[in-house]
């Protein structure tokens, strides 16, 4: 799906009107393609549209059933410097695309891939922070507090990322697009006093892909009445989201 320039301009205008009298409202432009699946969601967006979002001070969010990627204004600035449309994707990773050492490092755990592409070239260094969220169901005996997302480098070495887990969702932040694995601690039922602890890993990958918007709808968490247009400014410290549905 491709996001049109007109859809972005309209979304930025709407969010600007709603936050015109607030100096500290969080602004998010969320794009949710209708053709996303449980395994993948992606968009294609022009650098000019990304710059429009960045200059508005809003975060760019791509969401689907597989997960959500939210790029800060700094990341949008980096992506807007490309000369060709940028694709952003979050998807379940194809294990055959991973090296042998990476496959060995993550084992048989769920795997996702995060990346951006422009002009046939992958964009790895983002110049800012992205926040990634994916669903994750705890196994029997799995310790929620122990869940940590790790970046898996080309040599299969793990690098821990800031991670939280709540309500069945793992959320982590990173400044680099690549493979990521979710590791956690599992405490199995003890047998004859055996207090053995096991560790398992799960991989998370996210992809950034460009798309042109065909149609869009808007929704906001700030409207006091769902059926009435928003007419006032958001309260200080609140969050305002403009959703573009494709």
mmCIF file of C-alpha atoms in Angstrom:
data_model
loop_
_atom_site.group_PDB
_atom_site.id
_atom_site.type_symbol
_atom_site.label_atom_id
_atom_site.label_comp_id
_atom_site.label_asym_id
_atom_site.label_seq_id
_atom_site.Cartn_x
_atom_site.Cartn_y
_atom_site.Cartn_z
ATOM 1 C CA UNK A 1 0.000 0.000 0.000
ATOM 2 C CA UNK A 2 1.253 3.467 -0.897
ATOM 3 C CA UNK A 3 0.517 6.506 1.240
ATOM 4 C CA UNK A 4 -0.515 9.512 -0.848
ATOM 5 C CA UNK A 5 0.876 12.986 -0.286
ATOM 6 C CA UNK A 6 -2.675 14.347 0.010
ATOM 7 C CA UNK A 7 -3.533 11.909 2.811
ATOM 8 C CA UNK A 8 -0.446 12.946 4.761
ATOM 9 C CA UNK A 9 -1.096 16.667 4.253
ATOM 10 C CA UNK A 10 -4.688 16.272 5.455
ATOM 11 C CA UNK A 11 -3.637 14.236 8.502
ATOM 12 C CA UNK A 12 -0.986 16.813 9.447
ATOM 13 C CA UNK A 13 -3.537 19.612 9.036
ATOM 14 C CA UNK A 14 -6.061 17.833 11.259
ATOM 15 C CA UNK A 15 -3.563 17.118 13.992
ATOM 16 C CA UNK A 16 -2.242 20.672 13.767
ATOM 17 C CA UNK A 17 -5.720 22.138 14.244
ATOM 18 C CA UNK A 18 -6.401 19.896 17.224
ATOM 19 C CA UNK A 19 -3.145 20.770 18.995
ATOM 20 C CA UNK A 20 -2.804 24.442 17.986
ATOM 21 C CA UNK A 21 -3.324 25.689 21.543
ATOM 22 C CA UNK A 22 -1.226 23.015 23.267
ATOM 23 C CA UNK A 23 2.546 23.222 23.533
ATOM 24 C CA UNK A 24 3.271 19.757 24.916
ATOM 25 C CA UNK A 25 0.700 17.388 23.394
ATOM 26 C CA UNK A 26 2.163 14.195 21.941
ATOM 27 C CA UNK A 27 1.285 13.983 18.231
ATOM 28 C CA UNK A 28 1.171 10.708 16.293
ATOM 29 C CA UNK A 29 0.230 10.062 12.673
ATOM 30 C CA UNK A 30 -0.667 6.370 12.543
ATOM 31 C CA UNK A 31 -0.924 4.505 9.238
ATOM 32 C CA UNK A 32 -2.737 1.162 9.249
ATOM 33 C CA UNK A 33 -2.932 -0.513 5.809
ATOM 34 C CA UNK A 34 -6.040 -2.606 5.201
ATOM 35 C CA UNK A 35 -4.011 -5.277 3.410
ATOM 36 C CA UNK A 36 -1.835 -6.093 6.433
ATOM 37 C CA UNK A 37 -1.742 -9.705 7.624
ATOM 38 C CA UNK A 38 -0.862 -11.470 10.853
ATOM 39 C CA UNK A 39 2.632 -11.956 9.409
ATOM 40 C CA UNK A 40 3.387 -8.600 7.805
ATOM 41 C CA UNK A 41 2.404 -4.975 7.384
ATOM 42 C CA UNK A 42 4.136 -2.419 5.180
ATOM 43 C CA UNK A 43 3.739 0.983 3.575
ATOM 44 C CA UNK A 44 5.476 3.008 0.880
ATOM 45 C CA UNK A 45 5.754 6.748 1.428
ATOM 46 C CA UNK A 46 7.495 9.588 -0.428
ATOM 47 C CA UNK A 47 10.402 11.385 1.295
ATOM 48 C CA UNK A 48 8.491 14.653 0.924
ATOM 49 C CA UNK A 49 5.569 13.221 2.893
ATOM 50 C CA UNK A 50 7.910 11.944 5.591
ATOM 51 C CA UNK A 51 9.428 15.438 5.842
ATOM 52 C CA UNK A 52 5.946 16.943 6.177
ATOM 53 C CA UNK A 53 5.296 14.651 9.143
ATOM 54 C CA UNK A 54 8.704 15.371 10.688
ATOM 55 C CA UNK A 55 8.280 19.137 10.413
ATOM 56 C CA UNK A 56 4.888 18.878 12.129
ATOM 57 C CA UNK A 57 6.609 17.414 15.184
ATOM 58 C CA UNK A 58 4.544 14.242 14.977
ATOM 59 C CA UNK A 59 5.750 10.658 15.238
ATOM 60 C CA UNK A 60 5.158 8.379 12.248
ATOM 61 C CA UNK A 61 3.544 5.072 13.216
ATOM 62 C CA UNK A 62 2.964 1.994 11.049
ATOM 63 C CA UNK A 63 0.681 -0.588 12.619
ATOM 64 C CA UNK A 64 -0.932 -3.920 11.830
ATOM 65 C CA UNK A 65 -1.869 -7.221 13.403
ATOM 66 C CA UNK A 66 1.763 -8.337 13.364
ATOM 67 C CA UNK A 67 2.950 -5.335 15.398
ATOM 68 C CA UNK A 68 3.629 -1.605 15.468
ATOM 69 C CA UNK A 69 6.630 0.552 14.604
ATOM 70 C CA UNK A 70 6.701 4.160 15.798
ATOM 71 C CA UNK A 71 9.431 6.439 14.431
ATOM 72 C CA UNK A 72 10.466 9.593 16.234
ATOM 73 C CA UNK A 73 10.688 12.950 14.436
ATOM 74 C CA UNK A 74 14.462 12.434 14.219
ATOM 75 C CA UNK A 75 14.022 9.132 12.372
ATOM 76 C CA UNK A 76 11.529 10.773 10.026
ATOM 77 C CA UNK A 77 14.133 13.431 9.273
ATOM 78 C CA UNK A 78 16.636 10.707 8.369
ATOM 79 C CA UNK A 79 14.180 8.885 6.113
ATOM 80 C CA UNK A 80 13.105 12.130 4.443
ATOM 81 C CA UNK A 81 16.650 12.639 3.140
ATOM 82 C CA UNK A 82 16.235 9.753 0.707
ATOM 83 C CA UNK A 83 15.798 10.589 -2.977
ATOM 84 C CA UNK A 84 13.302 7.799 -3.689
ATOM 85 C CA UNK A 85 10.210 6.473 -1.883
ATOM 86 C CA UNK A 86 10.881 4.674 1.383
ATOM 87 C CA UNK A 87 9.371 1.339 2.293
ATOM 88 C CA UNK A 88 8.752 0.457 5.931
ATOM 89 C CA UNK A 89 7.719 -3.052 7.002
ATOM 90 C CA UNK A 90 7.174 -5.105 10.124
ATOM 91 C CA UNK A 91 6.864 -8.811 9.444
ATOM 92 C CA UNK A 92 7.563 -12.308 10.605
ATOM 93 C CA UNK A 93 11.062 -13.008 9.352
ATOM 94 C CA UNK A 94 11.980 -15.488 6.662
ATOM 95 C CA UNK A 95 14.511 -17.673 8.451
ATOM 96 C CA UNK A 96 16.242 -18.479 5.183
ATOM 97 C CA UNK A 97 17.251 -14.817 4.974
ATOM 98 C CA UNK A 98 19.189 -15.171 8.241
ATOM 99 C CA UNK A 99 22.748 -16.440 8.442
ATOM 100 C CA UNK A 100 23.457 -19.854 9.932
ATOM 101 C CA UNK A 101 24.937 -18.355 13.108
ATOM 102 C CA UNK A 102 21.904 -16.116 13.558
ATOM 103 C CA UNK A 103 19.564 -19.075 13.144
ATOM 104 C CA UNK A 104 21.557 -21.056 15.690
ATOM 105 C CA UNK A 105 21.487 -18.119 18.125
ATOM 106 C CA UNK A 106 17.697 -17.717 18.054
ATOM 107 C CA UNK A 107 16.743 -21.363 17.776
ATOM 108 C CA UNK A 108 13.107 -22.066 16.985
ATOM 109 C CA UNK A 109 11.657 -19.000 18.668
ATOM 110 C CA UNK A 110 9.290 -16.584 16.816
ATOM 111 C CA UNK A 111 11.279 -14.214 14.629
ATOM 112 C CA UNK A 112 10.537 -10.810 13.133
ATOM 113 C CA UNK A 113 12.526 -8.428 10.944
ATOM 114 C CA UNK A 114 12.692 -4.625 11.035
ATOM 115 C CA UNK A 115 14.049 -2.674 8.066
ATOM 116 C CA UNK A 116 13.610 0.300 5.732
ATOM 117 C CA UNK A 117 14.428 0.328 2.026
ATOM 118 C CA UNK A 118 14.847 3.154 -0.486
ATOM 119 C CA UNK A 119 16.140 2.853 -4.026
ATOM 120 C CA UNK A 120 16.925 -0.815 -3.447
ATOM 121 C CA UNK A 121 19.204 -0.009 -0.498
ATOM 122 C CA UNK A 122 18.457 -0.900 3.110
ATOM 123 C CA UNK A 123 18.551 1.887 5.695
ATOM 124 C CA UNK A 124 20.062 0.625 8.950
ATOM 125 C CA UNK A 125 21.136 3.653 10.966
ATOM 126 C CA UNK A 126 18.108 5.799 11.747
ATOM 127 C CA UNK A 127 19.507 8.901 13.395
ATOM 128 C CA UNK A 128 16.941 8.513 16.168
ATOM 129 C CA UNK A 129 14.798 6.030 18.062
ATOM 130 C CA UNK A 130 12.004 3.731 16.940
ATOM 131 C CA UNK A 131 9.653 1.976 19.320
ATOM 132 C CA UNK A 132 8.532 -1.518 18.341
ATOM 133 C CA UNK A 133 5.662 -3.496 19.863
ATOM 134 C CA UNK A 134 4.706 -7.118 19.145
ATOM 135 C CA UNK A 135 2.292 -9.523 20.788
ATOM 136 C CA UNK A 136 3.841 -12.183 22.984
ATOM 137 C CA UNK A 137 2.170 -14.933 25.020
ATOM 138 C CA UNK A 138 3.973 -16.198 28.104
ATOM 139 C CA UNK A 139 4.676 -19.917 28.328
ATOM 140 C CA UNK A 140 4.046 -21.904 31.491
ATOM 141 C CA UNK A 141 6.592 -20.878 34.072
ATOM 142 C CA UNK A 142 7.905 -17.974 31.994
ATOM 143 C CA UNK A 143 8.917 -14.970 34.085
ATOM 144 C CA UNK A 144 7.448 -11.789 32.611
ATOM 145 C CA UNK A 145 9.946 -9.545 34.390
ATOM 146 C CA UNK A 146 12.839 -11.377 32.737
ATOM 147 C CA UNK A 147 11.786 -10.680 29.136
ATOM 148 C CA UNK A 148 14.462 -8.803 27.206
ATOM 149 C CA UNK A 149 14.710 -8.060 23.491
ATOM 150 C CA UNK A 150 18.154 -8.526 22.004
ATOM 151 C CA UNK A 151 19.578 -7.335 18.703
ATOM 152 C CA UNK A 152 21.232 -10.269 16.916
ATOM 153 C CA UNK A 153 24.282 -9.127 14.985
ATOM 154 C CA UNK A 154 25.868 -10.827 11.959
ATOM 155 C CA UNK A 155 27.981 -13.038 14.234
ATOM 156 C CA UNK A 156 24.954 -14.208 16.225
ATOM 157 C CA UNK A 157 25.935 -12.151 19.269
ATOM 158 C CA UNK A 158 23.069 -10.769 21.386
ATOM 159 C CA UNK A 159 22.825 -7.077 22.357
ATOM 160 C CA UNK A 160 20.146 -6.203 24.921
ATOM 161 C CA UNK A 161 17.674 -3.386 24.146
ATOM 162 C CA UNK A 162 15.452 -1.407 26.555
ATOM 163 C CA UNK A 163 12.394 -3.653 26.946
ATOM 164 C CA UNK A 164 9.050 -3.738 28.729
ATOM 165 C CA UNK A 165 6.306 -6.365 28.854
ATOM 166 C CA UNK A 166 2.683 -5.691 29.769
ATOM 167 C CA UNK A 167 -0.734 -7.060 28.827
ATOM 168 C CA UNK A 168 0.634 -9.564 26.328
ATOM 169 C CA UNK A 169 2.774 -7.042 24.439
ATOM 170 C CA UNK A 170 6.568 -6.769 24.283
ATOM 171 C CA UNK A 171 7.802 -3.233 23.591
ATOM 172 C CA UNK A 172 11.393 -2.226 22.930
ATOM 173 C CA UNK A 173 13.342 0.720 21.528
ATOM 174 C CA UNK A 174 16.245 0.732 19.105
ATOM 175 C CA UNK A 175 18.203 3.055 16.826
ATOM 176 C CA UNK A 176 19.103 0.353 14.322
ATOM 177 C CA UNK A 177 17.055 -1.831 11.971
ATOM 178 C CA UNK A 178 17.979 -5.498 12.040
ATOM 179 C CA UNK A 179 17.011 -8.829 13.647
ATOM 180 C CA UNK A 180 15.885 -8.923 17.256
ATOM 181 C CA UNK A 181 15.213 -11.775 19.641
ATOM 182 C CA UNK A 182 13.062 -11.946 22.740
ATOM 183 C CA UNK A 183 14.752 -13.845 25.553
ATOM 184 C CA UNK A 184 13.134 -14.809 28.800
ATOM 185 C CA UNK A 185 13.593 -16.942 31.872
ATOM 186 C CA UNK A 186 11.508 -20.066 32.382
ATOM 187 C CA UNK A 187 11.235 -21.766 35.747
ATOM 188 C CA UNK A 188 9.829 -25.290 35.246
ATOM 189 C CA UNK A 189 8.055 -27.169 38.042
ATOM 190 C CA UNK A 190 10.695 -28.377 40.476
ATOM 191 C CA UNK A 191 11.312 -32.094 40.771
ATOM 192 C CA UNK A 192 12.909 -33.552 43.917
ATOM 193 C CA UNK A 193 14.184 -30.153 44.943
ATOM 194 C CA UNK A 194 15.690 -29.427 41.529
ATOM 195 C CA UNK A 195 15.412 -25.660 41.029
ATOM 196 C CA UNK A 196 16.825 -25.643 37.502
ATOM 197 C CA UNK A 197 16.254 -22.524 35.372
ATOM 198 C CA UNK A 198 16.038 -22.647 31.587
ATOM 199 C CA UNK A 199 16.339 -19.866 29.039
ATOM 200 C CA UNK A 200 14.657 -19.537 25.721
ATOM 201 C CA UNK A 201 14.766 -16.915 23.022
ATOM 202 C CA UNK A 202 12.375 -15.464 20.527
ATOM 203 C CA UNK A 203 13.226 -13.230 17.601
ATOM 204 C CA UNK A 204 11.615 -10.002 16.587
ATOM 205 C CA UNK A 205 12.017 -8.348 13.229
ATOM 206 C CA UNK A 206 10.432 -5.235 11.865
ATOM 207 C CA UNK A 207 10.390 -3.818 8.370
ATOM 208 C CA UNK A 208 9.797 -0.329 7.030
ATOM 209 C CA UNK A 209 8.157 -0.120 3.553
ATOM 210 C CA UNK A 210 6.758 2.764 1.435
ATOM 211 C CA UNK A 211 3.146 2.967 0.193
ATOM 212 C CA UNK A 212 0.689 5.476 -1.367
ATOM 213 C CA UNK A 213 -2.530 6.206 0.494
ATOM 214 C CA UNK A 214 -5.685 5.361 -1.392
ATOM 215 C CA UNK A 215 -8.150 6.487 1.231
ATOM 216 C CA UNK A 216 -8.064 7.474 4.860
ATOM 217 C CA UNK A 217 -10.140 8.005 7.941
ATOM 218 C CA UNK A 218 -9.280 9.978 11.018
ATOM 219 C CA UNK A 219 -9.741 9.139 14.664
ATOM 220 C CA UNK A 220 -8.645 10.866 17.821
ATOM 221 C CA UNK A 221 -8.538 9.959 21.448
ATOM 222 C CA UNK A 222 -9.214 13.594 22.322
ATOM 223 C CA UNK A 223 -12.763 13.974 20.953
ATOM 224 C CA UNK A 224 -15.204 14.276 23.884
ATOM 225 C CA UNK A 225 -18.023 12.783 21.815
ATOM 226 C CA UNK A 226 -17.331 10.206 19.063
ATOM 227 C CA UNK A 227 -19.979 11.645 16.742
ATOM 228 C CA UNK A 228 -18.965 15.302 17.052
ATOM 229 C CA UNK A 229 -15.911 16.995 15.451
ATOM 230 C CA UNK A 230 -13.127 18.041 17.777
ATOM 231 C CA UNK A 231 -13.228 21.787 18.428
ATOM 232 C CA UNK A 232 -10.951 22.367 21.393
ATOM 233 C CA UNK A 233 -7.252 21.979 22.115
ATOM 234 C CA UNK A 234 -6.007 18.874 23.916
ATOM 235 C CA UNK A 235 -5.194 19.125 27.565
ATOM 236 C CA UNK A 236 -1.575 19.599 28.555
ATOM 237 C CA UNK A 237 0.455 16.412 28.393
ATOM 238 C CA UNK A 238 -2.159 14.466 26.451
ATOM 239 C CA UNK A 239 -1.641 12.433 23.290
ATOM 240 C CA UNK A 240 -3.333 13.039 19.943
ATOM 241 C CA UNK A 241 -3.379 10.438 17.175
ATOM 242 C CA UNK A 242 -4.420 10.938 13.573
ATOM 243 C CA UNK A 243 -5.067 7.580 11.889
ATOM 244 C CA UNK A 244 -4.762 7.020 8.151
ATOM 245 C CA UNK A 245 -6.486 3.776 7.125
ATOM 246 C CA UNK A 246 -5.508 2.434 3.715
#
